[in-house]
PDB file of C-alpha atoms in Angstrom:
ATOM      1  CA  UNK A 147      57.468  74.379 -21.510  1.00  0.00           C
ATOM      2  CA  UNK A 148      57.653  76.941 -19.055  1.00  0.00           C
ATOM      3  CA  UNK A 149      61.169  78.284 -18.144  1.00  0.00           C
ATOM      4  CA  UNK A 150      60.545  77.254 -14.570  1.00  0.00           C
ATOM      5  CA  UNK A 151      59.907  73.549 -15.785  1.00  0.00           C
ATOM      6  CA  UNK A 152      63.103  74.046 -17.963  1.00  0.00           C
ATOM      7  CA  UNK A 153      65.245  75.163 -15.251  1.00  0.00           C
ATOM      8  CA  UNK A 154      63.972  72.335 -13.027  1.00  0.00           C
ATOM      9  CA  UNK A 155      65.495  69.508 -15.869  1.00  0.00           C
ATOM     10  CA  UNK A 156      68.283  71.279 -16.314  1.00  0.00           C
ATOM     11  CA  UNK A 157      69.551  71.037 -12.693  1.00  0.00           C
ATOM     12  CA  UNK A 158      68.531  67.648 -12.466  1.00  0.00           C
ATOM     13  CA  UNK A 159      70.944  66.977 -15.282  1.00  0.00           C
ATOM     14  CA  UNK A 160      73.477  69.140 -13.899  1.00  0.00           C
ATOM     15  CA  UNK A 161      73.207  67.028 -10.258  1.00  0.00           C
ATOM     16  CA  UNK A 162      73.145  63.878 -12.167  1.00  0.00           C
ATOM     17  CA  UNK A 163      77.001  62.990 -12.952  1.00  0.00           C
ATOM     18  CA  UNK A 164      77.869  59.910 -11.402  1.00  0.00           C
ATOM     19  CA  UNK A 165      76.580  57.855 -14.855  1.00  0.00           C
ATOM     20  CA  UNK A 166      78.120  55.184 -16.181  1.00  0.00           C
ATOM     21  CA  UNK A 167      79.475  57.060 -19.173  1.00  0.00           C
ATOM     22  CA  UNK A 168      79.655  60.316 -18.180  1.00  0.00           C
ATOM     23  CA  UNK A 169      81.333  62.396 -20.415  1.00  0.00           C
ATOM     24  CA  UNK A 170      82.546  65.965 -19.508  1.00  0.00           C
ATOM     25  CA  UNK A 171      82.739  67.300 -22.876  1.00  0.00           C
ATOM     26  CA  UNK A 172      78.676  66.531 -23.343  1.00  0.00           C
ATOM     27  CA  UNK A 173      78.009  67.831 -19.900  1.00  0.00           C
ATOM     28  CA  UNK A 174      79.870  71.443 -20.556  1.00  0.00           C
ATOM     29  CA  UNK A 175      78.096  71.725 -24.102  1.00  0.00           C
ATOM     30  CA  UNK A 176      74.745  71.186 -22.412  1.00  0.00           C
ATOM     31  CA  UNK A 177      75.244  73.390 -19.673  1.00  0.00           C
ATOM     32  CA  UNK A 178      76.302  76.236 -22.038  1.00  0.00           C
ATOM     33  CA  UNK A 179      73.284  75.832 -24.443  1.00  0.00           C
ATOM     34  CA  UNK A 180      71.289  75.586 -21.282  1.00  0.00           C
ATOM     35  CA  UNK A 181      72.115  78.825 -20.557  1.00  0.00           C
ATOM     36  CA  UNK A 182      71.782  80.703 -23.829  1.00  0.00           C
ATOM     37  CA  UNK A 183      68.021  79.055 -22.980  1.00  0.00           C
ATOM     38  CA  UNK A 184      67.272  80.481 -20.167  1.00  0.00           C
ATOM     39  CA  UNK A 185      69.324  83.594 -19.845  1.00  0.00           C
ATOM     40  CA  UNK A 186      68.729  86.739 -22.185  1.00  0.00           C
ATOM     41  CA  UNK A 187      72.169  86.075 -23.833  1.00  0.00           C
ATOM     42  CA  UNK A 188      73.297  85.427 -27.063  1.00  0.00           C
ATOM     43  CA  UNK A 189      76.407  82.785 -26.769  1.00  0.00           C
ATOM     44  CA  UNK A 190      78.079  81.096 -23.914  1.00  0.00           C
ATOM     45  CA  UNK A 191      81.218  79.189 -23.361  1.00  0.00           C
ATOM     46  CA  UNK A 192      82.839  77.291 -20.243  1.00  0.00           C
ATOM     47  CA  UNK A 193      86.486  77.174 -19.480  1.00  0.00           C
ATOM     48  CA  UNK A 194      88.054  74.849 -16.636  1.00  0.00           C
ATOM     49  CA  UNK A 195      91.248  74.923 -15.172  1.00  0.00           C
ATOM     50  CA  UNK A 196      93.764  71.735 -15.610  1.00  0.00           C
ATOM     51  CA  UNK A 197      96.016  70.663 -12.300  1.00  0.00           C
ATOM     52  CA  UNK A 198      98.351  73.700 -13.374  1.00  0.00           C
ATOM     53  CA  UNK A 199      95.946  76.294 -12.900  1.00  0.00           C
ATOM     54  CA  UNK A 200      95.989  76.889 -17.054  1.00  0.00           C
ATOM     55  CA  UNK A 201      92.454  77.601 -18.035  1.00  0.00           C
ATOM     56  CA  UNK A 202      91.119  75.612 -21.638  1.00  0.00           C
ATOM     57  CA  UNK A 203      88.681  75.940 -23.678  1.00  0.00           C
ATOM     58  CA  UNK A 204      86.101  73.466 -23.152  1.00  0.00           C
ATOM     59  CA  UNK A 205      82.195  73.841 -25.096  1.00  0.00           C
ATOM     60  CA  UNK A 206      80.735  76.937 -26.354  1.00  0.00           C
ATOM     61  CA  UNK A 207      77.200  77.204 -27.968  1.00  0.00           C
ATOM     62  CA  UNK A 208      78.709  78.375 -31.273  1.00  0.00           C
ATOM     63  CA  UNK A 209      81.689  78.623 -32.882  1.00  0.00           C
ATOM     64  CA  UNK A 210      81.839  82.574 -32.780  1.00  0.00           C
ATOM     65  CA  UNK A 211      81.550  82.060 -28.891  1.00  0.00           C
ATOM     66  CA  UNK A 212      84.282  79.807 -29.220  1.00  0.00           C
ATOM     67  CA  UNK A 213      86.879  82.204 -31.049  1.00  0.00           C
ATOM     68  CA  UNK A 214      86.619  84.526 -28.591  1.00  0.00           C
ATOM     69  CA  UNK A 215      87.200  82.801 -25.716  1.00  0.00           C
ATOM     70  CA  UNK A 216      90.458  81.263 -27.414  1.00  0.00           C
ATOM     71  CA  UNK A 217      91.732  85.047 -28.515  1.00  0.00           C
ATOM     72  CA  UNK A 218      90.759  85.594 -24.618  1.00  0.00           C
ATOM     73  CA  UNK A 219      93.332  82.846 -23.784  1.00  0.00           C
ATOM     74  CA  UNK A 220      95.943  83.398 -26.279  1.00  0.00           C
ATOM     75  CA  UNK A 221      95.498  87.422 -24.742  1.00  0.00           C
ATOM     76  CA  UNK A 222      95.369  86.476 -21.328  1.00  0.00           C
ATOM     77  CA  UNK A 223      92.819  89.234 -21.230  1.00  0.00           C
ATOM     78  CA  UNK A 224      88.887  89.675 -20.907  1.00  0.00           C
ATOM     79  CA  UNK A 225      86.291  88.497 -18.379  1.00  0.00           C
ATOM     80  CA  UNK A 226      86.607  84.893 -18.168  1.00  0.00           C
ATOM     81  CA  UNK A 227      90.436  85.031 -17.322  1.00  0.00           C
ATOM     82  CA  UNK A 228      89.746  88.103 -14.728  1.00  0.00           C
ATOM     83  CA  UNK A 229      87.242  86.133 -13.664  1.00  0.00           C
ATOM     84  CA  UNK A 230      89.320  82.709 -12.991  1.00  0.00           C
ATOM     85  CA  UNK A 231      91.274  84.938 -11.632  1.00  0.00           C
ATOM     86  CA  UNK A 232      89.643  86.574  -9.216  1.00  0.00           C
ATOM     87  CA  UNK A 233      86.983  84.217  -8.253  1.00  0.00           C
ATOM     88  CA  UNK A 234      84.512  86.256  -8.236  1.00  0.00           C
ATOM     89  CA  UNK A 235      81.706  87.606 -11.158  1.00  0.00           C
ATOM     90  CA  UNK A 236      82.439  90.387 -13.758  1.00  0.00           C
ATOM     91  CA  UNK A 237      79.396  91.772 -14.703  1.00  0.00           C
ATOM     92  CA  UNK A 238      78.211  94.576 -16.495  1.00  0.00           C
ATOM     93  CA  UNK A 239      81.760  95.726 -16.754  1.00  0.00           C
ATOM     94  CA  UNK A 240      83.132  98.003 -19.228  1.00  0.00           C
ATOM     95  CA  UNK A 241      84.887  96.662 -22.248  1.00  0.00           C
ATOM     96  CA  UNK A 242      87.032  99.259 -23.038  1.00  0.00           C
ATOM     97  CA  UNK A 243      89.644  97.751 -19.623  1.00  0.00           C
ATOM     98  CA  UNK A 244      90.284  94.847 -22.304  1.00  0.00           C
ATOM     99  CA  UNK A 245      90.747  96.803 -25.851  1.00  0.00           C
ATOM    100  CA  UNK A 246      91.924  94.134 -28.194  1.00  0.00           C
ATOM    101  CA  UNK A 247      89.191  91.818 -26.737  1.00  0.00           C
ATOM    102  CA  UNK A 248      86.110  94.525 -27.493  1.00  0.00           C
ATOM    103  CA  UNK A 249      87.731  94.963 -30.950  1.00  0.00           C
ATOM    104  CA  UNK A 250      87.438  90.825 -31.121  1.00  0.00           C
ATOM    105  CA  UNK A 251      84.107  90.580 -29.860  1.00  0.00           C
ATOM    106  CA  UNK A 252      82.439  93.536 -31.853  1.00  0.00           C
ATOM    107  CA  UNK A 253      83.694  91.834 -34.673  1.00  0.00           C
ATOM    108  CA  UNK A 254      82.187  88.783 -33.865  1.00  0.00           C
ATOM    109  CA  UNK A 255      78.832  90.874 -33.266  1.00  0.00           C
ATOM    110  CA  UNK A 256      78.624  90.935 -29.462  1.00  0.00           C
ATOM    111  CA  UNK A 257      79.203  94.069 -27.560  1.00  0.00           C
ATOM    112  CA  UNK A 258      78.914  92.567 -24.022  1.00  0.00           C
ATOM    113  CA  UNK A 259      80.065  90.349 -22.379  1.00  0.00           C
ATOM    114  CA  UNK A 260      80.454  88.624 -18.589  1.00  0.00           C
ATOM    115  CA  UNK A 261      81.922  85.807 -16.344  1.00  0.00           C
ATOM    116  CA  UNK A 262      80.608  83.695 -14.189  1.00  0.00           C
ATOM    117  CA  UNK A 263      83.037  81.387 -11.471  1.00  0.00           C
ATOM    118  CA  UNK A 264      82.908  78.065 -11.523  1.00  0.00           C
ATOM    119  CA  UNK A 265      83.482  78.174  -7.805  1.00  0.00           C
ATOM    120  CA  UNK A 266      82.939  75.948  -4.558  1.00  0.00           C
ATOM    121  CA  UNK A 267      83.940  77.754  -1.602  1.00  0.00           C
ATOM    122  CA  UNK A 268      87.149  78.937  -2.434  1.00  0.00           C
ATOM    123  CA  UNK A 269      87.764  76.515  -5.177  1.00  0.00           C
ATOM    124  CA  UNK A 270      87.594  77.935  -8.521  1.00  0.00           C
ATOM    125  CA  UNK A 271      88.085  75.347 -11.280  1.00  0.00           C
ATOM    126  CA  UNK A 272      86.966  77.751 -14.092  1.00  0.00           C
ATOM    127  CA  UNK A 273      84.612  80.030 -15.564  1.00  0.00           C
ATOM    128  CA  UNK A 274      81.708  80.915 -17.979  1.00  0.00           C
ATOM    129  CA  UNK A 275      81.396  83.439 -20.457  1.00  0.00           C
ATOM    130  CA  UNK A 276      78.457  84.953 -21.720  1.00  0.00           C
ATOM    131  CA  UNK A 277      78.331  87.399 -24.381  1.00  0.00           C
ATOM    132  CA  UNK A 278      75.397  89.681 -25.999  1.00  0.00           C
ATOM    133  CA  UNK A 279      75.173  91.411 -29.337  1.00  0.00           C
ATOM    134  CA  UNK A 280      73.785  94.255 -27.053  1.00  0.00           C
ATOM    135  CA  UNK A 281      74.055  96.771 -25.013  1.00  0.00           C
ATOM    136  CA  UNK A 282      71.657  96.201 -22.352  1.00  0.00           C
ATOM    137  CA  UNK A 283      72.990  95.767 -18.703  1.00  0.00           C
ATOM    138  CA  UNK A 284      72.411  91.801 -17.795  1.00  0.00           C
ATOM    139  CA  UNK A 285      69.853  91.882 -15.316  1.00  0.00           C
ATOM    140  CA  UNK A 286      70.875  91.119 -11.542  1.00  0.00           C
ATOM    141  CA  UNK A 287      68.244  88.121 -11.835  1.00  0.00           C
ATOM    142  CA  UNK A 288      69.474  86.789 -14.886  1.00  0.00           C
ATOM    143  CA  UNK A 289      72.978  86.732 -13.455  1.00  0.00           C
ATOM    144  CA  UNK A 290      72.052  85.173 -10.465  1.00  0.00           C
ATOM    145  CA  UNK A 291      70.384  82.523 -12.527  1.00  0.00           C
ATOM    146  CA  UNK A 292      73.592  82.125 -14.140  1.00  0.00           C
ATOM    147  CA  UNK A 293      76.048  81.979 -10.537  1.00  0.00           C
ATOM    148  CA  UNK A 294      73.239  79.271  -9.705  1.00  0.00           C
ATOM    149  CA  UNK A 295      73.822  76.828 -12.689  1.00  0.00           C
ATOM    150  CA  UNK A 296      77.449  77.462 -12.818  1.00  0.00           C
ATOM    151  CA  UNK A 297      77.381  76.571  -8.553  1.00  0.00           C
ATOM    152  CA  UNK A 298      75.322  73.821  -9.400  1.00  0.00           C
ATOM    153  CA  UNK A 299      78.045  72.553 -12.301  1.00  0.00           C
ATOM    154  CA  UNK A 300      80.594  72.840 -10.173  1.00  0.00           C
ATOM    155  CA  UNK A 301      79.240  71.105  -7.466  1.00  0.00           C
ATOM    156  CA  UNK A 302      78.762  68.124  -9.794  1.00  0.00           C
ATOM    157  CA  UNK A 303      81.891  68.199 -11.378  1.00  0.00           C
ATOM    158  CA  UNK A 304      83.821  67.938  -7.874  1.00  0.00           C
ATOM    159  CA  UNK A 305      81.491  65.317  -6.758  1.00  0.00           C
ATOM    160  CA  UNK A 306      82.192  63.247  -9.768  1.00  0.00           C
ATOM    161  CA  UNK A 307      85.729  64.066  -9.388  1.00  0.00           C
ATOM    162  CA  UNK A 308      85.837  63.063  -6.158  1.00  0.00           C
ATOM    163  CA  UNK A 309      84.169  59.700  -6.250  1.00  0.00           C
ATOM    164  CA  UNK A 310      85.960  58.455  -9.252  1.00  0.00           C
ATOM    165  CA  UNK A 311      89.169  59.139  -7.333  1.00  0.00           C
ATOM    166  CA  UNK A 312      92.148  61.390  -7.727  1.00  0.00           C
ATOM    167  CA  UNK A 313      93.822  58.892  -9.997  1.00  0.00           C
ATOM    168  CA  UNK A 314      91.648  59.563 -12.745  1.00  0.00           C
ATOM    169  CA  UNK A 315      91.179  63.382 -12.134  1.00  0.00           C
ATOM    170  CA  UNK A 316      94.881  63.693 -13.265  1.00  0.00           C
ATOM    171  CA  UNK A 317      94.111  62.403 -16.616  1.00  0.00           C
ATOM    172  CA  UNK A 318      90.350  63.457 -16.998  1.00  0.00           C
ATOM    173  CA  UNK A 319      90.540  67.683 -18.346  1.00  0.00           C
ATOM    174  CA  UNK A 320      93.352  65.724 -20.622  1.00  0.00           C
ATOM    175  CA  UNK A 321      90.627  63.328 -22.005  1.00  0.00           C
ATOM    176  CA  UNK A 322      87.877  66.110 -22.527  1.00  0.00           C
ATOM    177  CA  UNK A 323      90.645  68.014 -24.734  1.00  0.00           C
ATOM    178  CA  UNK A 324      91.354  64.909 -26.906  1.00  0.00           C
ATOM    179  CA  UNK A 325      87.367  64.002 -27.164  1.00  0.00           C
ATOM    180  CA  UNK A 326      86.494  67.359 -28.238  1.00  0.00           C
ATOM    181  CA  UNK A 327      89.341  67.082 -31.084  1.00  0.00           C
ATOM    182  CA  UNK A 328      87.305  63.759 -31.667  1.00  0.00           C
ATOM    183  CA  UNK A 329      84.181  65.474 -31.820  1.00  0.00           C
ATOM    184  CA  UNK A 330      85.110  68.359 -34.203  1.00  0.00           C
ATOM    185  CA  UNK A 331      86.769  65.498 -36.318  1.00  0.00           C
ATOM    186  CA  UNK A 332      83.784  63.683 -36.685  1.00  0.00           C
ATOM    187  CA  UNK A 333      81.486  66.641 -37.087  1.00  0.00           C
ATOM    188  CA  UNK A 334      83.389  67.437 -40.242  1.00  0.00           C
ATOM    189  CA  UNK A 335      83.534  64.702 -41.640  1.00  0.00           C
ATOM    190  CA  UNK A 336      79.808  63.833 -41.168  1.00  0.00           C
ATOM    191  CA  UNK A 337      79.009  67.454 -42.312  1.00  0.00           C
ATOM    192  CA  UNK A 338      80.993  66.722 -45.555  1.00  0.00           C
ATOM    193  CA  UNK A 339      79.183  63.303 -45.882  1.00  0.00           C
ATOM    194  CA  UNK A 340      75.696  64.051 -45.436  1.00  0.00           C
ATOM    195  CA  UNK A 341      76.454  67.559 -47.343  1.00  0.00           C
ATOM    196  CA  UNK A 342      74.755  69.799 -44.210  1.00  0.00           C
ATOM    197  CA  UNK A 343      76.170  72.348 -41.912  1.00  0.00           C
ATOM    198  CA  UNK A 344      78.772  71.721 -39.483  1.00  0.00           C
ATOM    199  CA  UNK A 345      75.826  73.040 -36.943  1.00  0.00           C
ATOM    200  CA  UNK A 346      73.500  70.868 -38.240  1.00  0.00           C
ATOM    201  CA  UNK A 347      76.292  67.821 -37.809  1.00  0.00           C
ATOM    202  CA  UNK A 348      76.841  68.558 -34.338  1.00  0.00           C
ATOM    203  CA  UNK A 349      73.410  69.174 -33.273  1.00  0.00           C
ATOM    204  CA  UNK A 350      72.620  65.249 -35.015  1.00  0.00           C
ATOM    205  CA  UNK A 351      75.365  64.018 -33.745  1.00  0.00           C
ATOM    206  CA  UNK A 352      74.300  64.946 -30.008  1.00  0.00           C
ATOM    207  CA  UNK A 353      70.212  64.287 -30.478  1.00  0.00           C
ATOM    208  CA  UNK A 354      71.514  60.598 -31.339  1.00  0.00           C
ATOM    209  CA  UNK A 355      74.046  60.260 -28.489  1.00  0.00           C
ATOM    210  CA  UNK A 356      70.820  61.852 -26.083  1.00  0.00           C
ATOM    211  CA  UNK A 357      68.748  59.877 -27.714  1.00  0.00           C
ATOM    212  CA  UNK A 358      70.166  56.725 -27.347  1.00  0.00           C
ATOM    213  CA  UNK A 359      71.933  57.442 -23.656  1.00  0.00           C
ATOM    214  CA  UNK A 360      75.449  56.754 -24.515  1.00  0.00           C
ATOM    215  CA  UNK A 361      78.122  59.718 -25.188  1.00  0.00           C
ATOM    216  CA  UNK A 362      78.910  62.152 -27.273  1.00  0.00           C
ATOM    217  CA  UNK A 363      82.564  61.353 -28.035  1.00  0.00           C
ATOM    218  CA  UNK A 364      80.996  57.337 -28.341  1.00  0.00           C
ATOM    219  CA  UNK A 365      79.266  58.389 -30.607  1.00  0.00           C
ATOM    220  CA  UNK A 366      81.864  60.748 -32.630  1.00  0.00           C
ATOM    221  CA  UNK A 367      84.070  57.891 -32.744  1.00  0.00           C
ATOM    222  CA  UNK A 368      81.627  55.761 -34.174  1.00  0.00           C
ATOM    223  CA  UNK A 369      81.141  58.635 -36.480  1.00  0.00           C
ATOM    224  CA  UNK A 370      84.702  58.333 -37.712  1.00  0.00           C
ATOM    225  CA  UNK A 371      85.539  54.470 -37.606  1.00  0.00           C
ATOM    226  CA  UNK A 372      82.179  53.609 -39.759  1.00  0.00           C
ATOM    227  CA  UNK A 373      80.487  51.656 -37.115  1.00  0.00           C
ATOM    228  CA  UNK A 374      77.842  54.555 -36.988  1.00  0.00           C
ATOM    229  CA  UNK A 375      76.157  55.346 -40.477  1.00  0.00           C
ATOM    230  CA  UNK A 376      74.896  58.702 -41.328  1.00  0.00           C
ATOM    231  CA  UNK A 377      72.282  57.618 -42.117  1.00  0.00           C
ATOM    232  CA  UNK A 378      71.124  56.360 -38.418  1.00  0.00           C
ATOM    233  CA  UNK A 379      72.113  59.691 -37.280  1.00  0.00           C
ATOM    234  CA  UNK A 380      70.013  61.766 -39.760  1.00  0.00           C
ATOM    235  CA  UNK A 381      66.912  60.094 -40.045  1.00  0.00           C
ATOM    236  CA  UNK A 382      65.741  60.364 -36.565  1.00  0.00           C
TER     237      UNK A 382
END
């Protein structure tokens, strides 16, 4: 598949948020593996903003991506923060401004790394992070490509918000954080049963909930109350 045919289904899934069970915490993981596709990047991760203005942690592409972005919030340094807080890209930037986050992330084997807004006009409801294990400037195309799916996100998100009504936005970042606890739960524990990797769990986990249209956090639960054998999920 060409990346221009990739690119094409991924903003068609990005657009495409009004479902029936639409489920944020699916939606973030997608767009962040999305991008590790079709950028030249190593790891991304998305962070949104609750009603406070407190930025949380909400999908990575691996778990290394995902430690760093939660020493970046227990810091309150590095560029997804200066990003939020800015509202505007930090790219190419030198990583030396944020010490104790280059000494994280060259442990974790990346040695740059840049934000993204997640932005609508002046609205800024979070950010993306995308890290490399090296050196090489990102290129102003593949950052671009970036702004674009992280516009296109946002523009989603707020639309969904929006229709579904402000009632439910108050509660909704709250229910993302208690499915992904849901998720990891499950991805454990089917990991453990099925004796593969907690990759390999996850990644079954969400080719089943794909597969089969529903959610990711439907299925985790199902995962966790029995109603969903692993064996349904791993013999696919």
């Amino acid at each position: 598949m060409s990346r221009e045919h990739r690119l094409t289904q991924v903003f068609i899934t990005l657009a495409d948020t009004l479902v029936a069970e639409f489920d944020l915490v699916d939606f973030l993981g997608m767009l962040a593996e999305a991008t590790v596709e079709l950028l030249d990047v190593d790891a991304a991760g998305l962070m949104l903003a609750d009603d406070h203005g407190v930025l949380h942690v909400m999908a990575s592409s691996d778990d290394q991506a995902e430690l760093l972005e939660l020493f970046e919030l227990q810091q309150n340094e590095g560029p997804c923060p200066e990003c939020f807080r800015t509202g505007v890209p930090v790219v190419n930037v030198d990583l030396a401004d944020w010490p104790d986050f280059a000494s994280a992330a060259a442990a974790g084997g990346y040695v740059s790394a840049h934000a993204l807004p997640l932005r609508l006009r002046g609205q800024v409801i979070g950010a993306m992070n995308l890290f490399r294990s090296n050196p090489t400037p990102l290129t102003e195309e593949d950052a671009a490509l970036g702004q674009a799916l992280a516009d296109m996100a946002t523009i989603g998100l707020l639309h969904e918000r929006e229709l579904r009504g402000q009632q439910e936005l108050a509660g909704q970042l709250q229910h993302a954080l208690d499915s992904r606890v849901v998720i990891e739960q499950a991805k454990g524990m089917l990991a453990e049963r099925a004796g593969v990797s907690l990759p390999d769990a996850f990644t079954a986990m969400r080719s089943y909930a794909r597969g089969r249209g529903c959610g990711l956090t439907s299925v985790a639960h199902g995962v966790l109350d029995g109603t969903l054998q692993t064996s349904a999920l791993l013999t696919r």
